[in-house]
């Protein structure tokens, strides 16, 4: 079956990588990794093999004692350089020796001053979607899976962790050697490495947390319920097949809320609210252990198979742990956001289809919330038609049938049709998957908790502001719904009033900060500037930071501050974030 993936130079007709042995030396002074990789192929390869790479400094290539010729032929700002290995003679393995670039997109090297402890440097990787190729040459497409082993040598005093099983630590003079193995086949985007002053705390029999010593206590408290979550997830999705489930708290520049690296979810430190209030983030990343990691989208056009399924599973697990009132509230909130984003992108845009367009080579530009929520709503629609019991049985069959495989939308639909034909009689599957926007005919979520917020919003339209007592016990999602429901511009004194009664400063919640600052900026509440500056200096989560940058670029008073603010904070942020911020500034003519 031919899969067309515009984000890679991989040619599957040449052969597939099956296993990689890594030897990695971590050099903080040059900010490079010195790597030797031994690749094993599924079958012997004759002639050429194309690999994805990004600014890799290749020093040597050999197979079975022979030097191999190579050439970096195609070059592309997004895709990187196509590495053309030549002269394979029915070889089943080959070895590359190389160094990563200081510009490797998947790596962020932090100075000691950018960590919580302030004494030791830090390194972390973020490979999704197409950045693994900046760490090692590979078939950087989610349709190829490989197992691996790794030896990572780090300066003394530092700890290496990987999204893999740790199988040994050896202390040397000046250097420590950490050994890992990943016996389950993974796609390249799930390769992950971190090096820093990391402490570890056990949470449960299969769960634990890594963080800098300064944050480990708070993290252990915040995520104490992870074991319970795992047990709930297994009831819905089947046995957890990855061994352990640990989480890792990164420094603030981590560009995402979470990243589902197998066995070791990477998390933003802003997930530590001190209230256990950000549980949906963990539930989401944990659910990916099945939907995404066990069954992986074959190409990034099928991204909804990862994120839509995960959002669906997240909702189901949250319903058990927090109750239907809460998930109903989430759903109404999500639907409003989905509609708002679709309107912003354009309801007819191909980016609003579940199957994404085949001509986009920059997979990061796909990353909107649409595959998450539209995908989830589609699966809920399927569930309504056949009933929960049958849908739950379908989920278990699905997980067992495609585990450790990569799957395209079309193959998923074939399976759905074979297992649950009724779905195709009652749901317009074609429209949900291949047409833009949101089908008119669908179940609409309802929530009395949301209605309370809507009443407050309606009253505000009439000039009546909510009283402090009215909002005091609001759920976090009610506050988010309220902020998102306010008109884009309000009176400056109302900004100050809401700031006070919602006690935003005290909550220290970046989602609330982001939504609130956007309103203040658009409303010309200039007193907000120092807080916006601090926000951009201290936090790197793209989902929340980019909309604030955009708001600043749009309001007359804040436009003039933006360029200098950006230049001041850019070194603190991840390259992926800087690239996205730069794009926003450029589009705004700044
Ligand atoms: N896998 C994604 C993060 C991602 C997506 C990284 C695309 C690179 C490219 C992760 O599971 C995710 O969805 N994270 C969200 C949080 C979630 C609760 C919606 C995030 O980071 O905001
Ligand atoms: Zn996700």
PDB file of C-alpha atoms in Angstrom, residues 23 54 106 129 242 247 256 298 334-335 439 451-452 460 473 578-579:
ATOM      1  CA  UNK A  23      25.960   5.757  21.263  1.00  0.00           C
ATOM      2  CA  UNK A  54      18.607  18.309   9.251  1.00  0.00           C
ATOM      3  CA  UNK A 106      14.668  19.058  18.193  1.00  0.00           C
ATOM      4  CA  UNK A 129       6.368  16.330  14.343  1.00  0.00           C
ATOM      5  CA  UNK A 242       4.835  -0.012  27.786  1.00  0.00           C
ATOM      6  CA  UNK A 247       6.298  11.954  33.951  1.00  0.00           C
ATOM      7  CA  UNK A 256       3.944  22.318  24.763  1.00  0.00           C
ATOM      8  CA  UNK A 298       0.486   6.847   9.328  1.00  0.00           C
ATOM      9  CA  UNK A 334     -14.451  22.801  23.505  1.00  0.00           C
ATOM     10  CA  UNK A 335     -17.266  23.182  20.984  1.00  0.00           C
ATOM     11  CA  UNK A 439     -21.698  19.118  10.169  1.00  0.00           C
ATOM     12  CA  UNK A 451     -25.358  27.836  31.414  1.00  0.00           C
ATOM     13  CA  UNK A 452     -24.442  29.576  34.674  1.00  0.00           C
ATOM     14  CA  UNK A 460     -22.879  41.630  31.535  1.00  0.00           C
ATOM     15  CA  UNK A 473     -16.592  28.636  43.520  1.00  0.00           C
ATOM     16  CA  UNK A 578      10.803  31.529  18.302  1.00  0.00           C
ATOM     17  CA  UNK A 579      10.084  30.472  14.742  1.00  0.00           C
TER      18      UNK A 579
END
